[in-house]
Tab-separated table of C-alpha atoms (C1' of nucleotides) in Angstrom:
chain	number	residue	atom	x	y	z
J	1	MET	CA	11.407	19.293	-45.869
J	2	PRO	CA	11.749	16.227	-43.449
J	3	GLU	CA	8.313	15.470	-42.293
J	4	GLN	CA	7.812	15.716	-39.138
J	5	PRO	CA	7.342	12.462	-36.352
J	6	LEU	CA	4.263	10.027	-36.910
J	7	ARG	CA	4.315	8.436	-33.210
J	8	LEU	CA	2.799	5.507	-32.352
J	9	THR	CA	0.223	5.238	-30.329
J	10	ARG	CA	-1.699	2.720	-28.585
J	11	GLN	CA	-5.084	4.493	-30.427
J	12	ARG	CA	-3.251	4.390	-33.375
J	13	GLN	CA	-2.576	0.937	-33.207
J	14	ALA	CA	-5.739	0.133	-32.516
J	15	VAL	CA	-7.407	1.340	-35.805
J	16	ALA	CA	-4.601	0.526	-37.713
J	17	GLU	CA	-6.171	-3.468	-35.739
J	18	ALA	CA	-8.715	-3.145	-36.302
J	19	LEU	CA	-8.999	-2.237	-40.378
J	20	GLU	CA	-6.920	-5.459	-40.517
J	21	ASN	CA	-9.921	-7.630	-38.829
J	22	VAL	CA	-11.817	-6.562	-41.566
J	23	PRO	CA	-12.327	-7.429	-45.058
J	24	ASP	CA	-14.930	-4.972	-46.257
J	25	PHE	CA	-15.197	-1.154	-45.650
J	26	ARG	CA	-15.998	0.966	-42.368
J	27	SER	CA	-16.790	4.639	-41.722
J	28	ALA	CA	-14.790	6.215	-39.100
J	29	GLN	CA	-18.012	6.052	-36.375
J	30	GLU	CA	-18.630	1.501	-37.114
J	31	VAL	CA	-14.300	1.664	-36.672
J	32	HIS	CA	-14.866	4.092	-32.757
J	33	GLU	CA	-17.485	1.390	-32.273
J	34	MET	CA	-15.938	-1.137	-32.715
J	35	LEU	CA	-13.173	-0.866	-30.248
J	36	ARG	CA	-16.030	0.291	-27.559
J	37	SER	CA	-17.517	-2.185	-28.007
J	38	GLY	CA	-13.611	-4.493	-27.148
J	39	GLY	CA	-13.062	-1.999	-24.410
J	40	SER	CA	-11.167	0.538	-25.957
J	41	THR	CA	-11.870	4.411	-24.185
J	42	ILE	CA	-10.670	5.770	-27.959
J	43	GLY	CA	-12.617	8.630	-28.786
J	44	LEU	CA	-14.178	9.784	-31.856
J	45	ALA	CA	-12.473	12.685	-33.027
J	46	THR	CA	-9.208	10.530	-32.620
J	47	VAL	CA	-10.896	7.987	-34.951
J	48	TYR	CA	-11.186	9.948	-37.568
J	49	ARG	CA	-7.890	12.227	-37.071
J	50	THR	CA	-5.912	8.731	-37.659
J	51	LEU	CA	-8.184	7.586	-40.136
J	52	GLN	CA	-7.207	10.867	-42.165
J	53	LEU	CA	-3.291	9.920	-41.558
J	54	LEU	CA	-3.415	6.523	-42.294
J	55	ALA	CA	-5.489	7.714	-46.018
J	56	ASP	CA	-3.230	10.507	-46.317
J	57	HIS	CA	-0.176	7.850	-46.244
J	58	ASP	CA	-2.076	5.358	-49.124
J	59	GLN	CA	-2.561	2.870	-45.119
J	60	VAL	CA	-6.377	2.607	-46.476
J	61	ASP	CA	-8.481	2.729	-49.126
J	62	VAL	CA	-11.529	5.440	-49.374
J	63	ILE	CA	-14.685	5.346	-50.948
J	64	ARG	CA	-17.801	7.811	-50.213
J	65	SER	CA	-21.040	6.285	-50.150
J	66	ALA	CA	-24.025	8.110	-51.992
J	67	GLU	CA	-25.082	9.449	-49.047
J	68	GLY	CA	-21.896	11.001	-48.717
J	69	GLU	CA	-20.028	8.664	-45.835
J	70	ALA	CA	-16.623	8.174	-46.012
J	71	SER	CA	-15.185	4.555	-45.267
J	72	TYR	CA	-11.873	2.832	-45.150
J	73	ARG	CA	-11.043	-0.739	-45.794
J	74	ARG	CA	-7.070	-1.643	-45.350
J	75	CYS	CA	-5.677	-1.815	-48.420
J	76	SER	CA	-2.764	-3.783	-50.411
J	77	GLY	CA	-0.267	-1.398	-51.252
J	78	SER	CA	-0.395	-1.466	-54.913
J	79	HIS	CA	-3.048	-0.119	-57.204
J	80	HIS	CA	-6.699	-1.874	-57.563
J	81	HIS	CA	-10.274	-1.184	-57.305
J	82	HIS	CA	-13.528	-2.441	-55.832
J	83	LEU	CA	-15.951	-5.053	-56.337
J	84	VAL	CA	-18.383	-4.702	-53.845
J	85	CYS	CA	-21.577	-6.109	-53.315
J	86	ARG	CA	-25.206	-3.515	-52.977
J	87	SER	CA	-26.906	-6.369	-50.442
J	88	CYS	CA	-24.342	-6.911	-48.236
J	89	GLY	CA	-20.873	-5.028	-48.675
J	90	ALA	CA	-18.697	-7.674	-49.078
J	91	THR	CA	-15.705	-6.663	-51.004
J	92	VAL	CA	-13.675	-8.316	-53.913
J	93	GLU	CA	-10.143	-6.598	-54.782
J	94	VAL	CA	-9.719	-6.276	-58.609
J	95	GLU	CA	-7.145	-5.167	-60.648
J	96	GLY	CA	-7.375	-4.359	-64.746
J	97	PRO	CA	-4.524	-3.010	-66.354
J	98	ALA	CA	-6.333	-2.377	-69.832
J	99	VAL	CA	-8.285	0.376	-67.343
J	100	GLU	CA	-5.380	1.927	-66.230
J	101	ARG	CA	-4.001	2.231	-70.133
J	102	TRP	CA	-6.590	2.841	-70.938
J	103	THR	CA	-7.391	5.713	-68.158
J	104	ARG	CA	-4.395	7.225	-68.902
J	105	ALA	CA	-5.011	6.972	-72.698
J	106	THR	CA	-7.993	8.883	-72.933
J	107	ALA	CA	-7.395	11.913	-70.137
J	108	GLU	CA	-3.849	11.970	-71.877
J	109	GLU	CA	-5.589	11.827	-75.465
J	110	HIS	CA	-7.870	15.239	-73.526
J	111	GLY	CA	-4.463	17.355	-72.968
J	112	TYR	CA	-4.763	15.756	-69.372
J	113	ALA	CA	-1.539	15.185	-67.228
J	114	ASP	CA	-1.002	14.082	-64.175
J	115	VAL	CA	-3.720	11.074	-64.313
J	116	SER	CA	-5.610	9.480	-61.653
J	117	HIS	CA	-9.024	7.431	-60.928
J	118	THR	CA	-10.934	5.710	-58.715
J	119	LEU	CA	-13.243	2.899	-60.106
J	120	GLU	CA	-15.934	1.424	-57.749
J	121	ILE	CA	-17.834	-1.383	-59.783
J	122	PHE	CA	-21.121	-2.417	-57.922
J	123	GLY	CA	-23.069	-5.200	-57.957
J	124	VAL	CA	-25.127	-8.378	-56.171
J	125	CYS	CA	-22.971	-11.469	-54.832
J	126	ARG	CA	-23.630	-14.774	-55.374
J	127	ARG	CA	-25.104	-15.582	-51.709
J	128	CYS	CA	-27.206	-12.748	-52.133
J	129	SER	CA	-28.363	-13.645	-55.379
J	130	ASP	CA	-29.172	-16.785	-53.935
J	131	HIS	CA	-31.571	-15.548	-51.214
F	1	MET	CA	-48.322	1.314	-59.507
F	2	PRO	CA	-48.778	4.713	-61.872
F	3	GLU	CA	-45.930	6.958	-60.313
F	4	GLN	CA	-47.627	10.266	-59.044
F	5	PRO	CA	-47.625	13.752	-61.170
F	6	LEU	CA	-45.014	15.955	-61.214
F	7	ARG	CA	-46.405	19.356	-61.269
F	8	LEU	CA	-43.939	21.898	-63.530
F	9	THR	CA	-43.406	25.023	-62.064
F	10	ARG	CA	-41.417	28.045	-62.347
F	11	GLN	CA	-38.256	26.817	-59.556
F	12	ARG	CA	-37.951	22.748	-61.208
F	13	GLN	CA	-37.863	24.649	-64.852
F	14	ALA	CA	-34.923	27.437	-63.210
F	15	VAL	CA	-32.329	24.707	-61.924
F	16	ALA	CA	-32.969	22.826	-64.889
F	17	GLU	CA	-31.946	25.869	-67.218
F	18	ALA	CA	-29.506	26.324	-64.415
F	19	LEU	CA	-27.587	22.974	-65.560
F	20	GLU	CA	-28.156	23.474	-69.274
F	21	ASN	CA	-26.307	26.336	-69.169
F	22	VAL	CA	-22.561	25.591	-67.876
F	23	PRO	CA	-20.690	22.574	-69.008
F	24	ASP	CA	-19.207	21.381	-65.566
F	25	PHE	CA	-20.865	19.967	-62.101
F	26	ARG	CA	-22.351	22.605	-59.912
F	27	SER	CA	-23.389	21.567	-56.502
F	28	ALA	CA	-26.272	22.482	-54.891
F	29	GLN	CA	-25.079	25.700	-53.247
F	30	GLU	CA	-24.116	26.970	-56.281
F	31	VAL	CA	-27.025	26.322	-58.233
F	32	HIS	CA	-28.549	28.086	-56.196
F	33	GLU	CA	-26.738	31.041	-55.154
F	34	MET	CA	-26.496	31.383	-59.727
F	35	LEU	CA	-29.899	31.105	-59.220
F	36	ARG	CA	-30.245	34.237	-56.801
F	37	SER	CA	-27.550	36.068	-58.592
F	38	GLY	CA	-30.359	35.542	-61.740
F	39	GLY	CA	-32.453	37.184	-59.381
F	40	SER	CA	-34.546	34.138	-58.642
F	41	THR	CA	-35.664	33.818	-54.857
F	42	ILE	CA	-35.403	30.570	-54.796
F	43	GLY	CA	-34.709	28.311	-51.723
F	44	LEU	CA	-31.854	26.592	-51.153
F	45	ALA	CA	-33.894	23.557	-50.108
F	46	THR	CA	-36.661	23.324	-53.250
F	47	VAL	CA	-32.948	23.313	-54.939
F	48	TYR	CA	-31.989	20.219	-53.190
F	49	ARG	CA	-35.031	18.995	-53.339
F	50	THR	CA	-35.192	19.553	-57.098
F	51	LEU	CA	-32.013	18.192	-57.822
F	52	GLN	CA	-32.200	14.582	-55.946
F	53	LEU	CA	-35.242	14.507	-58.198
F	54	LEU	CA	-33.983	15.386	-61.760
F	55	ALA	CA	-30.740	12.805	-60.456
F	56	ASP	CA	-34.350	10.075	-59.459
F	57	HIS	CA	-34.720	10.366	-63.090
F	58	ASP	CA	-31.736	10.024	-64.728
F	59	GLN	CA	-32.114	13.824	-66.342
F	60	VAL	CA	-28.591	14.650	-64.400
F	61	ASP	CA	-25.193	12.916	-62.925
F	62	VAL	CA	-24.115	12.955	-59.385
F	63	ILE	CA	-20.969	12.445	-57.826
F	64	ARG	CA	-19.715	13.143	-54.889
F	65	SER	CA	-16.260	14.986	-53.913
F	66	ALA	CA	-13.663	13.911	-51.984
F	67	GLU	CA	-15.239	16.432	-49.297
F	68	GLY	CA	-18.600	15.000	-49.389
F	69	GLU	CA	-19.951	16.911	-51.268
F	70	ALA	CA	-22.580	15.983	-54.124
F	71	SER	CA	-22.165	18.058	-57.897
F	72	TYR	CA	-24.389	17.613	-60.510
F	73	ARG	CA	-24.590	18.525	-64.002
F	74	ARG	CA	-27.066	17.710	-67.326
F	75	CYS	CA	-26.239	14.427	-68.967
F	76	SER	CA	-26.567	13.302	-72.077
F	77	GLY	CA	-28.385	10.734	-71.807
F	78	SER	CA	-26.172	7.976	-72.507
F	79	HIS	CA	-24.001	5.814	-70.221
F	80	HIS	CA	-20.160	7.688	-69.843
F	81	HIS	CA	-17.674	8.988	-67.447
F	82	HIS	CA	-15.875	12.166	-66.392
F	83	LEU	CA	-12.605	13.462	-67.111
F	84	VAL	CA	-12.488	16.273	-64.704
F	85	CYS	CA	-9.734	18.934	-64.232
F	86	ARG	CA	-8.151	19.103	-60.843
F	87	SER	CA	-7.459	22.662	-60.957
F	88	CYS	CA	-9.724	24.724	-62.291
F	89	GLY	CA	-12.654	21.700	-62.950
F	90	ALA	CA	-13.528	21.812	-66.421
F	91	THR	CA	-14.943	18.436	-67.673
F	92	VAL	CA	-15.033	16.199	-70.961
F	93	GLU	CA	-17.283	13.142	-71.271
F	94	VAL	CA	-15.299	9.931	-72.500
F	95	GLU	CA	-16.572	6.287	-73.213
F	96	GLY	CA	-15.055	3.417	-73.132
F	97	PRO	CA	-17.327	0.284	-74.252
F	98	ALA	CA	-14.084	-1.257	-73.438
F	99	VAL	CA	-14.014	-0.263	-69.876
F	100	GLU	CA	-18.086	-1.592	-69.804
F	101	ARG	CA	-17.635	-4.677	-71.048
F	102	TRP	CA	-14.041	-5.053	-68.497
F	103	THR	CA	-16.134	-4.150	-65.106
F	104	ARG	CA	-19.160	-6.385	-66.310
F	105	ALA	CA	-16.784	-9.594	-67.321
F	106	THR	CA	-15.118	-9.237	-64.141
F	107	ALA	CA	-17.681	-8.825	-61.915
F	108	GLU	CA	-19.623	-11.840	-63.702
F	109	GLU	CA	-16.300	-13.551	-62.723
F	110	HIS	CA	-17.060	-13.137	-58.990
F	111	GLY	CA	-20.108	-14.112	-59.447
F	112	TYR	CA	-21.702	-10.370	-58.828
F	113	ALA	CA	-25.114	-9.671	-60.860
F	114	ASP	CA	-26.725	-6.991	-61.908
F	115	VAL	CA	-23.047	-5.266	-62.118
F	116	SER	CA	-22.671	-0.914	-62.560
F	117	HIS	CA	-19.799	1.298	-62.010
F	118	THR	CA	-18.823	4.705	-61.117
F	119	LEU	CA	-16.059	5.971	-63.509
F	120	GLU	CA	-13.978	9.132	-62.931
F	121	ILE	CA	-10.429	10.158	-64.585
F	122	PHE	CA	-8.510	13.302	-63.079
F	123	GLY	CA	-5.732	15.078	-64.281
F	124	VAL	CA	-4.666	18.083	-64.971
F	125	CYS	CA	-6.109	19.800	-68.519
F	126	ARG	CA	-3.605	22.013	-70.819
F	127	ARG	CA	-4.481	25.165	-69.914
F	128	CYS	CA	-4.182	24.884	-66.307
F	129	SER	CA	0.136	22.617	-67.554
F	130	ASP	CA	0.872	25.625	-69.184
F	131	HIS	CA	-0.447	28.384	-65.840
E	1	DC	C1'	11.634	18.693	-20.893
E	2	DT	C1'	9.669	19.569	-25.699
E	3	DT	C1'	7.011	18.015	-28.982
E	4	DT	C1'	2.946	15.266	-30.488
E	5	DG	C1'	-1.833	12.728	-29.587
E	6	DT	C1'	-5.473	12.568	-27.223
E	7	DG	C1'	-10.749	13.586	-25.590
E	8	DC	C1'	-14.329	16.125	-25.040
E	9	DA	C1'	-17.552	19.641	-26.295
E	10	DA	C1'	-18.286	23.352	-29.752
E	11	DA	C1'	-18.743	24.258	-34.608
E	12	DG	C1'	-18.656	23.415	-38.946
E	13	DC	C1'	-20.927	21.740	-43.633
E	14	DC	C1'	-24.256	19.559	-46.429
E	15	DT	C1'	-28.402	18.271	-46.268
E	16	DT	C1'	-33.527	17.344	-44.922
E	17	DT	C1'	-37.241	17.790	-42.631
E	18	DG	C1'	-42.197	20.085	-40.370
E	19	DC	C1'	-45.269	23.266	-41.551
E	20	DA	C1'	-48.045	26.697	-43.122
E	21	DA	C1'	-48.547	29.994	-46.896
E	22	DT	C1'	-48.355	29.552	-51.986
E	23	DT	C1'	-49.252	28.272	-56.169
E	24	DT	C1'	-50.862	23.878	-59.741
E	25	DT	C1'	-54.084	21.601	-61.735
M	1	DA	C1'	-61.267	22.654	-54.475
M	2	DA	C1'	-57.750	19.117	-53.609
M	3	DA	C1'	-53.195	18.290	-53.824
M	4	DA	C1'	-48.132	19.184	-54.616
M	5	DT	C1'	-44.484	22.501	-53.936
M	6	DT	C1'	-42.645	26.209	-51.757
M	7	DG	C1'	-39.757	28.476	-48.603
M	8	DC	C1'	-37.818	29.296	-43.905
M	9	DA	C1'	-36.408	27.938	-40.350
M	10	DA	C1'	-34.992	23.910	-37.042
M	11	DA	C1'	-33.126	19.652	-36.706
M	12	DG	C1'	-29.881	15.890	-38.697
M	13	DG	C1'	-25.786	13.586	-39.560
M	14	DC	C1'	-20.894	13.189	-41.116
M	15	DT	C1'	-16.294	15.664	-39.930
M	16	DT	C1'	-13.551	18.765	-37.741
M	17	DT	C1'	-11.291	22.008	-34.612
M	18	DG	C1'	-10.196	24.589	-29.899
M	19	DC	C1'	-8.371	23.913	-26.267
M	20	DA	C1'	-6.297	21.696	-21.598
M	21	DC	C1'	-4.332	18.241	-20.414
M	22	DA	C1'	-1.216	13.390	-21.074
M	23	DA	C1'	1.977	10.709	-23.724
M	24	DA	C1'	5.650	9.761	-26.821
M	25	DG	C1'	10.459	10.714	-27.610
DNA sequence: CTTTGTGCAAAGCCTTTGCAATTTT
DNA sequence: AAAATTGCAAAGGCTTTGCACAAAG
């Protein structure tokens, strides 16, 4: 089945661009606020719909905070994980071939197929440790 | 400061017991339903409050589904991760000293202190693969 | 011109909270 | 009796949806 055409709209460009301009995770509501502050008249629902769309197409990473709020971040394309500062939110992308191998092997050992995984690392970054 | 006394009530016992009797994750609403089915008259709010309490005391593990719903599971105490079947939810606890070491090392390399992490592995279990 | 996308407001869900009644200690 | 806990219903917060209008191809 051919996938339906995706129209390039002002709003979609704006959302994608907003994420391009920040290094860390932003919630839908934050993205909305960023855009409105910048003069856009984009609706909150559109932001939600666009972010979801971007996530479906692997254009952004998604994480869920412990409070249940989803946050989005532009991603480099390759598979990686995030090291997030608990205090200020500063994020570093990290890769770990060893972890990839280990998760796959462990899953298959237990008879699980079609393996995927999520891994987030939390800590306090140097700047925040130093007060 | 001495921590305030926790009273052992019928409801709290019921919630803890409910989780003892299942091997995988259950949401607050599911636990509530389980208990009501069993004849309990426990309120939904109490289930939420108790589950939160158990989580605060590290008596249960918590995960957030991609949809944002929190689920709870009795935990063995030692640090471990979960291998979850995407199809039926069957869960296996797995341990991986290598991963523990890797996450800590990676975080510290980047100057992050007080490191913790979350790792969930997803796949399709044998039973589900075999239709 | 047809199809897809947008905005708004309403509706949905999961979760939390206020408060009077109840249960523990 | 004092203090903690419960139940219910109301309120909250994030996210999704219905629908008429606007925009894209």
